[in-house]
Amino acid sequence: MTGLDLIEVDSPVTGSTGSSLAPGRAQALWRSSQPLASTRRQRRRRIKDRAMTAALAACALIAAVPLVSLLWTTVSHGLARLDPTFFNQSMRGVAGVGGGALHAIWGSVLITLAATALAAPVGLGTALWLVECADRSRSALTSGLARAVRAVVGVTAGIPSIVAGLFVYALIALVAGPGYRSGLAGAIALAVIMTPVVESACEEVLARVPGELREGALALGAPQWRCVTSVILPTARPGVISGVLLGVSRVVGETAPLLLVAGFTDSMNLNLLDGRMASLPVYIYSQWQNKGVQAAAYDARAWTAALVLVALVLALHLTARLSARWATRKEH
Amino acid sequence: MENTQITVACHSQATYQAADPTDTRPTRARRWRGAALALGLAAALSLTACASNERPTSPTDSPGGDSLSGTINAGGSSAQTAAQEAWRAGFQSAHSSVTINYDPIGSGPGREGFAAGAYGLAGSDDAFKLADIASTEFTLCASGSGIVEVPAYISPIVVAYNLPGLSDLNLDAAVIAHIFTGQIKTWDDPAIAALNPGQTLPATAITPVHRSDKSGTTGNFTDYLSQAAPNDWTAGRTETWPQDLGGEAAEKTQGVRQAVSSAAGAVGYIDASQATGLGVAALVVDGTPVAPSAAGATRTVAASQLESGRGSADLVFAINRTPSEPGAYPLIMVSYLVACQQYTDASQAALVKAYLAWAVSASGQEAAAANAGSAALGSDPTLAARVGEAVDSIR
């Protein structure tokens, strides 16, 4: 914009008069009209520029409104029960007022950790195979397989979470009977959702590791596995970490699959393999959905759990962003 | 996704430096990461692994004198949720090594889950039909065992409305049927005005709200309409709302509550305990308006007979929706607890028996009434004795 303005200002020849020749005169008239037209055009462009900038800024503001409103609502409703009891009690033996979400917080932490332990190696492994093996292979079969894997990952990334839950439910009902619920089953369902997220993030990171590093390592006589473990993975590590964290924040708020396969309970359960395990999203759902006469107490618990969950997701996002920024800073 | 790309774009060079083996100084990133990790760990550790309300009580504390331990997974009626919560709280406090879970997934799925063996106990707004009992294989029950069905949760259902400024409203079954079938369209309809002499009714349009999911509440509501106004309500008793009737659909009790409270002129039917903040209509029975109450619900139960032809432990009410007793509120739901008469697993049998005995006991009913606003089973000694015998027959 500024560049164009400068050209406009500089180019017109001002004050040329005198030539009696018709074409010359016409030209001169045209020229003499230039400064005026140019300022008008300039003004028009500036107005357009301002209007567009304002419109785009408004878009950005509109995009921020739901987030700010969500945060405000959650915080203002959630503060009421943000007390020590909420963090050191479960709902066992509680009817109506009181109680806490310790069991749900622990459940969320354990299920998410287990899901990460399942999804991160598979996701990273798939990405490594695609980038380091399949893309460099000359075999038509391998590259066909790689295309198929990418397609499958793309589709898996798009399946609704409830479908992932149903898949795991069907799988587990076949093996363990219809009433079986456990934290591990929940973790498997979350891992199904999380794996494609981790995979595509890792794939991007690995593909951007400079080829010179690979070539250098191979030229020094390192076998491929050494090149991967000592050069590529350390280089890509922060990106991989933030990819995994994004995957975690994608699944930590999932309700539907956990409701199906991890179930809900009032009591503490730290054993992923045995028995139902509560989690924060399911806790929020069940508090809101199943109120007793003292409905306000249930609402308050649901809001506070929502606040804790939002704080958790924001913290994860922040960690992912910061880990990206730390890496950037070192460059300068 | 966007994050990752930024990360990636910026990163490779950077870590290349960090990976330089001669550089052993902790980089800023590492220090920060270390600090963050420490902070996270500290936060995690500050979460105690034991809930302070779950400290095991010594056996002498528990009135049950505790030999019970184990888990009951139960599920079914969502109307029973608050009552189940109260029973669970009381029972688990008395028996510290017992865990009871209740999934409020609806009566139908609860009965199916019980038959399939997913639940050791079901809560259901509708009892099993006799034909179903004969043809169903109950997975957890010993072969040849009957099932126990006892009434445990009696609650008025209210017709809740949203009309600002109108605190008293009388309706009768015929008018309700006309409202929900779309024949009465505004609140100032002469039929409504006739039941509310002296009231100024607004000309607001009526939005009837019904349950979109299959529901015991709908079953009892339509049962009331078909018994009390058979000429005006022809759809009969149904748990799934007849689609051709129109009106607004909402999911579960909370959905109906939300829909009614958010639109002026809306009216819906929900469990009495969930109607706080909404207008609640009194039902005109034999010319007298009766407001919903626990006592009114108990009177209707007293005026109803047990269904005949069922087993001695299968206590199912045929609810009389046109009780002649004054003050009886006919729009109620009686919800049942369903168990095996004989379990294959003896420890499950002991747990279920103890839990059921507590739920139907006077103190259990009181606890439910306090948390769920339900009506206690009542003081009818014959009924209490039969319920007690039924629970006692669990092996």
XYZ file of C-alpha atoms in Angstrom:
727
model
C 0.000 0.000 0.000
C 2.631 2.511 1.018
C 4.726 1.640 -2.005
C 1.834 2.293 -4.351
C 1.074 5.603 -2.681
C 4.630 6.784 -3.181
C 4.533 5.998 -6.874
C 1.271 7.868 -7.220
C 2.629 10.924 -5.486
C 5.890 11.008 -7.394
C 4.776 10.257 -10.922
C 2.393 13.012 -12.033
C 3.939 15.951 -13.872
C 2.358 19.068 -12.483
C 1.830 22.547 -13.967
C 2.606 21.760 -17.607
C 0.642 24.139 -19.835
C 1.246 26.133 -23.046
C 1.344 23.680 -25.917
C -1.262 24.658 -28.513
C -1.225 21.311 -30.204
C -4.462 19.540 -29.570
C -3.036 16.190 -28.624
C -0.349 17.868 -26.551
C -2.900 20.042 -24.867
C -5.112 17.142 -24.172
C -2.158 15.364 -22.709
C -1.291 18.371 -20.617
C -4.815 18.715 -19.368
C -4.816 15.092 -18.478
C -1.564 15.548 -16.692
C -2.705 18.633 -14.842
C -5.727 16.759 -13.606
C -3.479 14.044 -12.211
C -2.663 15.359 -8.726
C -6.320 15.876 -7.900
C -7.371 12.469 -9.212
C -4.436 10.890 -7.501
C -5.307 12.280 -4.048
C -8.883 11.208 -4.581
C -7.797 7.751 -5.544
C -5.388 7.708 -2.680
C -8.124 8.635 -0.281
C -10.379 5.979 -1.696
C -7.683 3.389 -1.299
C -6.925 4.494 2.203
C -10.597 4.263 3.107
C -10.798 0.795 1.593
C -7.665 -0.184 3.443
C -8.990 1.063 6.747
C -12.368 -0.587 6.196
C -10.828 -3.933 5.365
C -8.437 -3.728 8.320
C -11.326 -2.903 10.595
C -13.415 -5.746 9.190
C -10.612 -8.247 9.670
C -9.902 -6.978 13.178
C -13.613 -7.386 13.907
C -13.384 -10.989 12.705
C -10.498 -11.586 15.077
C -12.483 -10.028 17.917
C -15.550 -12.125 17.110
C -13.386 -15.239 17.170
C -12.144 -14.255 20.621
C -15.617 -13.497 22.028
C -16.704 -17.114 22.641
C -13.406 -17.929 24.345
C -13.528 -14.890 26.607
C -17.197 -15.433 27.374
C -16.580 -19.117 28.059
C -13.697 -18.348 30.380
C -15.660 -15.657 32.167
C -18.749 -17.828 32.615
C -16.742 -20.804 33.811
C -14.689 -18.774 36.249
C -17.617 -16.782 37.637
C -19.748 -19.902 38.187
C -16.911 -22.177 39.155
C -15.360 -20.094 41.936
C -18.175 -20.915 44.359
C -16.993 -24.481 44.929
C -13.291 -23.960 44.279
C -12.429 -24.971 47.820
C -10.098 -27.547 49.402
C -12.992 -30.000 49.817
C -13.394 -30.113 46.074
C -9.822 -31.349 45.760
C -9.649 -33.763 48.661
C -13.023 -35.500 48.596
C -14.834 -37.808 46.243
C -18.600 -38.103 45.937
C -18.781 -41.274 47.979
C -21.396 -41.008 50.694
C -22.503 -37.590 49.462
C -26.113 -36.832 48.649
C -26.961 -33.241 47.853
C -24.545 -30.614 49.196
C -20.801 -31.132 49.638
C -18.453 -33.593 48.063
C -15.643 -33.074 45.614
C -14.075 -34.283 42.423
C -10.833 -35.823 43.586
C -11.826 -39.182 42.129
C -12.685 -37.570 38.789
C -9.459 -35.551 38.669
C -7.399 -38.654 39.378
C -9.437 -40.612 36.847
C -8.858 -37.990 34.162
C -5.138 -37.846 34.902
C -4.681 -41.628 34.909
C -6.846 -42.320 31.857
C -5.165 -39.541 29.879
C -1.688 -40.714 30.871
C -2.536 -44.269 29.844
C -4.025 -43.040 26.577
C -0.827 -41.063 25.925
C 1.310 -44.080 26.705
C -0.686 -46.015 24.107
C -1.081 -43.326 21.457
C 2.274 -41.533 21.521
C 4.497 -44.521 20.569
C 2.062 -45.689 17.892
C 1.621 -42.206 16.476
C 5.322 -41.411 16.513
C 6.174 -44.860 15.150
C 3.748 -44.470 12.262
C 5.140 -41.020 11.475
C 8.716 -42.333 11.588
C 7.866 -45.201 9.282
C 6.093 -42.909 6.822
C 8.794 -40.244 6.736
C 11.960 -42.230 7.263
C 11.147 -45.527 5.573
C 8.170 -45.430 3.260
C 8.850 -42.058 1.619
C 12.430 -43.076 0.858
C 11.540 -46.506 -0.403
C 11.516 -47.176 -4.124
C 9.153 -50.132 -3.850
C 5.718 -49.491 -5.338
C 4.156 -51.714 -2.703
C 5.595 -49.689 0.182
C 4.562 -46.347 -1.248
C 1.094 -47.734 -1.948
C 0.919 -48.902 1.657
C 2.099 -45.479 2.839
C -0.670 -43.811 0.841
C -3.196 -46.199 2.373
C -1.877 -45.523 5.897
C -2.084 -41.762 5.349
C -5.650 -42.109 4.094
C -6.615 -44.261 7.081
C -5.014 -41.806 9.516
C -6.891 -38.954 7.851
C -10.179 -40.784 8.188
C -9.481 -41.831 11.776
C -8.748 -38.208 12.680
C -12.256 -37.363 11.499
C -14.284 -40.042 13.260
C -16.551 -38.684 15.969
C -15.375 -39.532 19.463
C -18.586 -41.382 20.300
C -17.811 -43.792 17.453
C -14.388 -44.428 18.930
C -16.128 -45.141 22.221
C -18.601 -47.512 20.579
C -15.757 -49.293 18.810
C -13.953 -49.922 22.071
C -17.228 -50.802 23.793
C -18.007 -53.398 21.130
C -14.464 -54.738 21.304
C -14.534 -55.045 25.079
C -18.093 -56.332 25.320
C -16.982 -59.181 23.062
C -14.114 -60.084 25.345
C -15.244 -59.181 28.844
C -19.052 -59.177 28.733
C -21.537 -56.315 28.459
C -21.184 -54.746 31.885
C -17.434 -54.347 31.841
C -16.155 -50.830 32.476
C -12.628 -49.806 33.294
C -10.203 -46.939 33.086
C -8.067 -48.881 30.630
C -11.004 -49.271 28.243
C -11.466 -45.505 28.423
C -7.770 -45.022 27.746
C -7.971 -47.251 24.672
C -10.926 -45.255 23.325
C -9.044 -42.002 23.888
C -5.927 -43.470 22.300
C -7.943 -44.239 19.153
C -8.836 -40.540 18.938
C -5.397 -39.330 19.931
C -3.188 -41.451 17.673
C -3.977 -39.666 14.374
C -3.479 -36.277 16.030
C -0.058 -37.280 17.323
C 0.797 -38.996 14.044
C 0.075 -36.043 11.775
C 1.837 -33.627 14.130
C 4.932 -35.860 14.288
C 4.881 -36.418 10.547
C 5.045 -32.662 9.935
C 7.907 -32.270 12.391
C 9.931 -35.174 11.045
C 9.456 -34.107 7.429
C 10.982 -30.729 8.286
C 14.177 -32.087 9.791
C 16.760 -30.782 7.277
C 17.958 -33.390 4.805
C 21.561 -32.270 5.396
C 21.398 -33.656 8.937
C 20.367 -37.056 7.619
C 22.974 -36.961 4.893
C 25.632 -35.864 7.363
C 24.836 -38.670 9.756
C 24.734 -41.269 7.011
C 27.954 -39.922 5.496
C 29.678 -40.368 8.850
C 28.765 -44.007 8.598
C 25.801 -44.112 10.984
C 23.282 -46.851 10.253
C 19.718 -45.669 9.732
C 18.525 -46.566 13.215
C 21.370 -44.541 14.709
C 20.583 -41.646 12.422
C 16.983 -41.758 13.623
C 17.710 -42.116 17.334
C 20.683 -39.767 17.583
C 19.966 -37.100 14.999
C 16.390 -37.013 13.794
C 14.496 -37.657 17.009
C 16.563 -35.235 19.134
C 16.178 -32.598 16.435
C 12.447 -33.088 16.243
C 11.930 -33.608 19.962
C 10.306 -30.300 20.955
C 7.941 -30.565 18.002
C 7.073 -34.122 18.948
C 6.438 -33.050 22.539
C 4.117 -30.256 21.505
C 2.378 -32.647 19.093
C 1.758 -35.103 21.902
C 0.531 -32.319 24.190
C -1.898 -31.177 21.513
C -3.145 -34.741 21.281
C -3.582 -34.813 25.056
C -5.534 -31.573 25.121
C -7.684 -32.933 22.296
C -8.785 -35.930 24.372
C -8.730 -34.697 27.957
C -12.183 -33.146 27.557
C -13.801 -36.101 25.794
C -17.028 -37.203 27.445
C -18.887 -39.606 25.191
C -16.373 -42.466 24.900
C -15.567 -42.368 28.616
C -19.236 -42.383 29.538
C -19.587 -45.553 27.480
C -16.543 -47.534 28.492
C -15.080 -46.076 31.691
C -18.428 -45.444 33.332
C -19.027 -43.344 36.367
C -18.589 -43.948 40.050
C -18.700 -41.914 43.254
C -15.634 -43.535 44.702
C -11.900 -43.285 44.249
C -10.425 -45.868 41.943
C -6.755 -45.714 41.070
C -6.685 -49.081 39.338
C -6.957 -48.726 35.581
C -7.570 -52.413 35.090
C -10.392 -53.006 37.508
C -13.688 -51.261 37.941
C -15.242 -48.043 36.829
C -13.279 -44.860 36.876
C -14.729 -41.377 37.003
C -13.298 -38.564 34.899
C -13.841 -34.808 34.877
C -15.963 -34.545 31.709
C -18.208 -37.415 32.784
C -18.384 -35.895 36.260
C -19.599 -32.602 34.785
C -22.142 -34.413 32.633
C -23.521 -36.526 35.442
C -23.698 -33.640 37.907
C -25.648 -31.551 35.423
C -27.847 -34.335 34.162
C -28.756 -35.970 37.466
C -29.666 -33.319 39.958
C -31.395 -33.941 43.223
C -33.680 -31.523 45.004
C -30.780 -29.227 45.929
C -30.046 -28.596 42.277
C -27.765 -25.607 42.982
C -25.192 -27.840 44.701
C -24.994 -30.107 41.636
C -24.700 -27.129 39.292
C -21.957 -25.614 41.430
C -19.957 -28.864 41.382
C -20.379 -29.142 37.620
C -19.146 -25.580 37.092
C -16.133 -26.005 39.325
C -15.221 -29.247 37.562
C -15.579 -27.383 34.258
C -13.260 -24.690 35.574
C -10.674 -27.282 36.581
C -10.968 -28.953 33.182
C -10.630 -25.685 31.266
C -7.612 -24.765 33.384
C -6.099 -28.153 32.596
C -6.648 -27.788 28.842
C -5.303 -24.218 28.843
C -2.249 -25.315 30.815
C -1.576 -28.065 28.286
C -1.986 -25.672 25.370
C 0.258 -23.154 27.043
C 2.922 -25.797 27.610
C 2.725 -26.802 23.952
C 3.044 -23.155 22.842
C 5.845 -22.424 25.266
C 7.812 -25.472 24.247
C 7.577 -24.141 20.701
C 8.694 -20.684 21.788
C 11.637 -21.937 23.828
C 12.933 -23.695 20.784
C 12.513 -20.551 18.672
C 14.374 -18.359 21.145
C 17.453 -20.510 21.085
C 17.854 -19.724 17.428
C 18.624 -16.063 18.106
C -1.969 -28.046 14.111
C -0.869 -24.488 13.525
C 1.230 -24.705 16.660
C 3.063 -27.687 15.475
C 4.018 -26.113 12.209
C 5.445 -23.090 13.906
C 7.329 -25.301 16.249
C 8.691 -27.310 13.455
C 9.638 -24.405 11.282
C 11.610 -22.843 14.045
C 13.083 -25.729 15.627
C 15.384 -27.959 13.752
C 18.360 -25.616 13.810
C 17.880 -24.816 17.413
C 17.986 -28.298 18.733
C 20.829 -29.041 16.473
C 22.793 -26.616 18.625
C 21.395 -28.055 21.799
C 22.386 -31.504 20.687
C 26.004 -30.385 20.355
C 27.759 -32.797 22.717
C 30.411 -30.247 23.754
C 27.783 -27.917 25.116
C 26.942 -29.169 28.564
C 25.495 -25.944 29.954
C 21.814 -26.262 30.686
C 20.087 -24.224 28.004
C 17.362 -21.819 28.918
C 14.809 -24.131 27.415
C 16.022 -27.038 29.476
C 15.968 -25.023 32.664
C 12.458 -23.815 31.927
C 11.301 -27.241 31.006
C 12.806 -28.588 34.195
C 11.003 -25.946 36.209
C 7.706 -26.667 34.475
C 8.140 -30.363 35.071
C 8.879 -29.782 38.744
C 5.849 -27.540 39.037
C 3.593 -30.094 37.351
C 4.930 -32.830 39.578
C 4.376 -30.723 42.669
C 0.802 -30.032 41.560
C 0.214 -33.723 40.964
C 1.636 -34.700 44.322
C -0.456 -32.148 46.152
C -3.473 -34.097 44.935
C -3.778 -36.666 47.604
C -4.430 -40.203 46.476
C -6.927 -40.758 49.256
C -10.191 -38.910 49.436
C -10.694 -37.566 52.943
C -14.299 -38.740 52.921
C -13.265 -42.285 52.095
C -11.199 -43.137 55.157
C -12.265 -46.607 56.161
C -14.508 -46.583 59.157
C -13.798 -49.090 61.859
C -16.242 -52.013 61.823
C -17.792 -50.879 65.102
C -18.915 -47.649 63.441
C -21.051 -49.374 60.922
C -24.560 -50.286 61.910
C -24.424 -53.235 59.524
C -21.696 -54.891 61.611
C -19.683 -55.237 58.515
C -19.176 -58.428 56.648
C -20.252 -56.993 53.324
C -17.792 -56.107 50.630
C -17.828 -55.867 46.875
C -19.445 -53.894 44.098
C -22.949 -53.675 42.730
C -23.235 -52.184 39.284
C -26.778 -51.029 38.809
C -28.476 -49.032 36.131
C -31.772 -47.915 34.727
C -34.375 -45.251 35.430
C -33.027 -41.720 35.310
C -35.908 -40.616 37.522
C -34.424 -42.680 40.347
C -31.012 -41.010 40.129
C -31.385 -38.696 43.096
C -33.005 -41.421 45.196
C -30.270 -43.868 44.233
C -27.726 -41.242 45.210
C -29.264 -40.986 48.655
C -29.452 -44.786 49.097
C -25.902 -45.178 47.840
C -24.597 -42.468 50.150
C -26.268 -44.018 53.176
C -25.348 -47.585 52.317
C -21.733 -46.873 51.420
C -21.266 -44.854 54.580
C -22.478 -47.810 56.597
C -20.473 -50.371 54.634
C -17.093 -48.919 53.810
C -15.942 -51.768 51.590
C -19.018 -51.785 49.408
C -19.159 -49.725 46.224
C -22.401 -49.151 44.403
C -22.557 -47.590 40.976
C -25.741 -46.500 39.299
C -25.978 -45.600 35.604
C -29.055 -43.475 34.948
C -29.369 -44.616 31.348
C -33.126 -45.030 31.248
C -35.520 -47.776 32.295
C -35.516 -49.725 29.025
C -31.725 -49.990 28.701
C -31.545 -50.709 32.445
C -33.872 -53.719 32.105
C -31.975 -54.926 29.040
C -28.665 -54.509 30.877
C -30.024 -56.453 33.828
C -31.209 -59.275 31.573
C -27.866 -59.335 29.735
C -25.898 -59.450 32.983
C -24.379 -55.972 32.764
C -26.221 -54.861 35.893
C -26.712 -56.805 39.067
C -29.695 -54.623 39.873
C -31.956 -52.483 37.742
C -34.077 -49.460 38.497
C -37.078 -49.251 36.242
C -40.131 -47.028 35.935
C -41.894 -49.956 34.298
C -41.863 -53.485 35.534
C -41.012 -56.363 33.224
C -44.072 -57.607 31.378
C -45.176 -61.099 32.405
C -44.541 -62.473 28.936
C -41.027 -61.001 28.967
C -40.221 -62.573 32.316
C -41.161 -65.968 30.922
C -39.167 -65.592 27.713
C -36.064 -63.747 28.993
C -32.913 -65.515 30.097
C -31.605 -63.489 33.050
C -27.852 -63.953 32.884
C -27.012 -63.357 36.535
C -29.923 -65.316 37.941
C -29.700 -68.998 38.711
C -31.628 -71.118 36.256
C -35.262 -71.373 37.212
C -35.022 -68.316 39.459
C -37.797 -65.773 39.357
C -37.192 -62.051 39.606
C -37.937 -59.680 42.436
C -39.601 -56.390 41.613
C -40.368 -54.022 44.463
C -41.757 -50.488 44.365
C -39.074 -48.241 45.831
C -39.539 -44.784 44.421
C -42.858 -42.993 44.262
C -42.840 -39.526 42.861
C -45.364 -37.025 41.580
C -44.909 -35.905 37.999
C -45.824 -32.269 37.501
C -47.178 -30.344 34.577
C -44.739 -27.432 34.631
C -45.402 -24.214 32.770
C -43.655 -20.953 32.066
C -46.081 -18.048 32.300
C -44.523 -15.044 34.061
C -46.893 -13.571 36.577
C -49.223 -16.558 36.754
C -48.581 -18.556 39.892
C -51.768 -20.612 40.114
C -53.062 -22.711 37.306
C -55.584 -25.534 37.298
C -55.721 -28.073 34.501
C -57.545 -31.331 34.069
C -56.714 -34.422 32.064
C -58.935 -33.481 29.111
C -57.443 -29.991 28.816
C -53.884 -31.361 29.160
C -54.647 -33.895 26.425
C -55.924 -31.101 24.169
C -52.866 -28.956 24.904
C -50.444 -31.759 24.099
C -52.318 -32.812 20.979
C -52.237 -29.209 19.741
C -55.998 -28.613 19.864
C -55.686 -25.878 22.482
C -53.234 -23.339 21.115
C -53.293 -20.315 23.441
C -53.342 -19.874 27.201
C -56.533 -17.815 27.142
C -58.498 -20.670 25.586
C -62.033 -20.887 27.073
C -61.410 -24.474 28.229
C -58.471 -23.343 30.393
C -60.360 -20.241 31.552
C -63.278 -22.417 32.695
C -60.933 -24.258 35.120
C -59.429 -21.021 36.384
C -62.263 -18.676 37.306
C -61.131 -15.194 38.273
C -57.682 -15.584 36.661
C -56.551 -13.339 33.823
C -54.911 -15.656 31.351
C -52.486 -14.238 28.777
C -53.016 -14.757 25.048
C -49.546 -16.317 24.795
C -49.262 -19.248 22.409
C -48.770 -22.629 24.091
C -45.619 -24.595 23.320
C -46.042 -28.147 24.582
C -42.689 -29.796 25.341
C -42.376 -33.565 25.414
C -39.564 -36.058 25.900
C -37.708 -37.016 22.731
C -36.253 -40.157 24.320
C -38.131 -43.243 25.414
C -39.078 -42.506 28.979
C -40.943 -43.838 31.978
C -42.128 -40.301 32.682
C -43.833 -40.214 29.282
C -45.285 -43.666 30.001
C -46.874 -42.525 33.256
C -48.016 -39.220 31.773
C -49.756 -40.890 28.831
C -51.147 -43.578 31.139
C -52.734 -40.829 33.242
C -54.212 -39.127 30.176
C -55.565 -42.341 28.694
C -57.199 -43.396 31.976
C -58.459 -40.010 33.119
C -59.478 -38.648 29.711
C -59.909 -41.644 27.405
C -62.031 -39.688 24.917
C -59.531 -36.869 24.552
C -56.319 -38.873 24.564
C -56.479 -41.735 22.119
C -52.787 -42.622 21.794
C -52.970 -44.870 24.859
C -50.097 -45.539 27.205
C -46.772 -45.130 25.453
C -43.176 -44.596 26.570
C -42.229 -43.054 23.241
C -44.028 -39.823 22.453
C -46.306 -40.194 19.391
C -44.482 -38.305 16.645
C -47.579 -37.102 14.785
C -48.736 -34.992 17.736
C -46.121 -32.295 17.177
C -44.866 -30.004 19.912
C -41.301 -29.400 20.933
C -39.083 -32.375 21.750
C -36.385 -32.255 24.424
C -34.041 -34.892 25.744
C -34.331 -36.242 29.266
C -35.735 -34.446 32.268
C -33.127 -31.691 32.186
C -33.814 -31.031 28.508
C -37.546 -30.590 29.113
C -36.827 -28.402 32.121
C -34.472 -26.238 30.067
C -36.941 -25.962 27.174
C -39.832 -24.984 29.445
C -37.842 -22.458 31.461
C -36.413 -20.761 28.372
C -39.652 -20.050 26.479
C -42.647 -18.115 27.776
C -45.820 -20.080 27.108
C -44.081 -23.456 27.220
C -45.494 -26.368 29.194
C -44.009 -29.803 29.868
C -44.169 -32.780 32.221
C -41.276 -33.540 34.542
C -40.471 -35.215 37.818
C -41.639 -33.005 40.689
C -38.168 -32.724 42.196
C -36.890 -30.962 39.083
C -39.565 -28.289 38.790
C -38.089 -25.642 41.116
C -38.489 -22.195 39.604
C -41.271 -23.204 37.238
C -45.004 -22.847 37.571
C -46.664 -26.112 38.578
C -50.259 -26.839 37.622
C -52.773 -28.346 40.019
C -54.810 -31.189 38.516
C -58.559 -30.960 38.746
C -59.877 -34.304 39.994
C -63.663 -34.571 40.382
C -63.980 -30.797 40.315
C -61.358 -30.154 43.016
C -57.863 -28.941 42.155
C -55.123 -31.085 43.720
C -51.595 -29.689 43.853
C -48.801 -32.220 43.436
C -47.385 -33.423 46.743
C -45.734 -36.463 48.216
C -48.763 -37.058 50.414
C -51.075 -36.876 47.395
C -48.895 -39.425 45.591
C -49.030 -41.776 48.571
C -52.824 -41.550 48.590
C -52.981 -42.569 44.950
C -50.741 -45.564 45.655
C -53.015 -46.512 48.538
C -55.974 -46.401 46.152
C -54.221 -48.653 43.630
C -54.069 -52.432 43.478
C -51.135 -54.714 42.826
C -51.277 -56.372 39.428
C -52.605 -59.898 39.706
C -51.021 -62.980 38.155
C -47.484 -62.137 39.185
C -45.130 -64.039 41.493
C -45.176 -63.398 45.238
C -41.971 -61.324 45.015
C -43.082 -59.483 41.887
C -44.949 -56.521 43.319
C -46.192 -54.312 40.528
C -48.873 -51.658 40.841
C -51.680 -51.082 38.400
C -51.943 -47.384 39.205
C -55.443 -46.043 39.586
C -55.410 -42.680 37.781
C -58.927 -41.802 38.836
C -58.728 -42.267 42.611
C -61.862 -41.295 44.479
C -59.986 -40.540 47.703
C -59.874 -36.761 48.290
C -56.423 -35.188 47.938
C -55.014 -38.045 45.866
C -52.743 -36.728 43.087
C -53.108 -39.138 40.187
C -50.170 -38.153 37.944
C -47.471 -40.156 39.718
C -44.796 -42.589 38.865
C -43.992 -45.729 40.770
C -40.508 -46.895 40.008
C -39.208 -50.356 40.821
C -36.015 -52.036 41.851
C -35.477 -55.251 39.925
C -33.270 -58.090 41.147
C -32.907 -61.849 40.815
C -34.644 -64.017 43.334
C -31.672 -66.338 43.219
C -28.260 -65.209 42.019
C -25.575 -67.543 40.735
C -23.098 -65.483 42.746
C -23.876 -65.682 46.478
C -21.858 -62.606 47.430
C -23.725 -60.510 44.867
C -26.983 -61.840 46.304
C -25.975 -60.776 49.826
C -25.024 -57.295 48.612
C -28.175 -56.761 46.570
C -30.349 -58.039 49.379
C -28.798 -55.700 51.934
C -28.983 -52.743 49.581
C -32.604 -53.380 48.642
C -33.583 -53.873 52.266
C -32.062 -50.462 53.073
C -33.705 -48.765 50.081
C -37.233 -49.873 50.965
C -36.773 -49.392 54.727
C -38.383 -46.398 56.396
C -35.045 -44.622 56.805
C -34.038 -45.380 53.231
C -37.314 -43.969 51.970
C -36.814 -40.893 54.120
C -33.318 -40.353 52.752
C -34.671 -40.605 49.204
C -37.508 -38.219 50.003
C -35.021 -35.660 51.337
C -32.729 -35.825 48.313
C -35.208 -36.520 45.536
C -38.458 -35.026 46.805
C -40.147 -38.374 46.372
C -42.931 -39.847 48.448
C -42.175 -42.542 50.976
C -43.675 -45.956 50.299
C -46.296 -45.191 52.863
C -47.458 -46.627 56.073
C -49.579 -49.421 54.655
C -48.418 -52.334 56.831
C -49.566 -55.040 54.394
C -47.582 -53.498 51.550
C -44.528 -53.010 53.761
C -44.712 -56.639 54.845
C -45.011 -57.924 51.282
C -42.100 -55.755 50.121
C -40.044 -56.972 53.078
C -40.849 -60.610 52.251
C -39.959 -60.081 48.597
C -36.556 -58.605 49.469
C -35.995 -61.324 52.012
C -36.546 -63.982 49.371
C -33.350 -63.009 47.530
C -30.802 -65.812 47.703
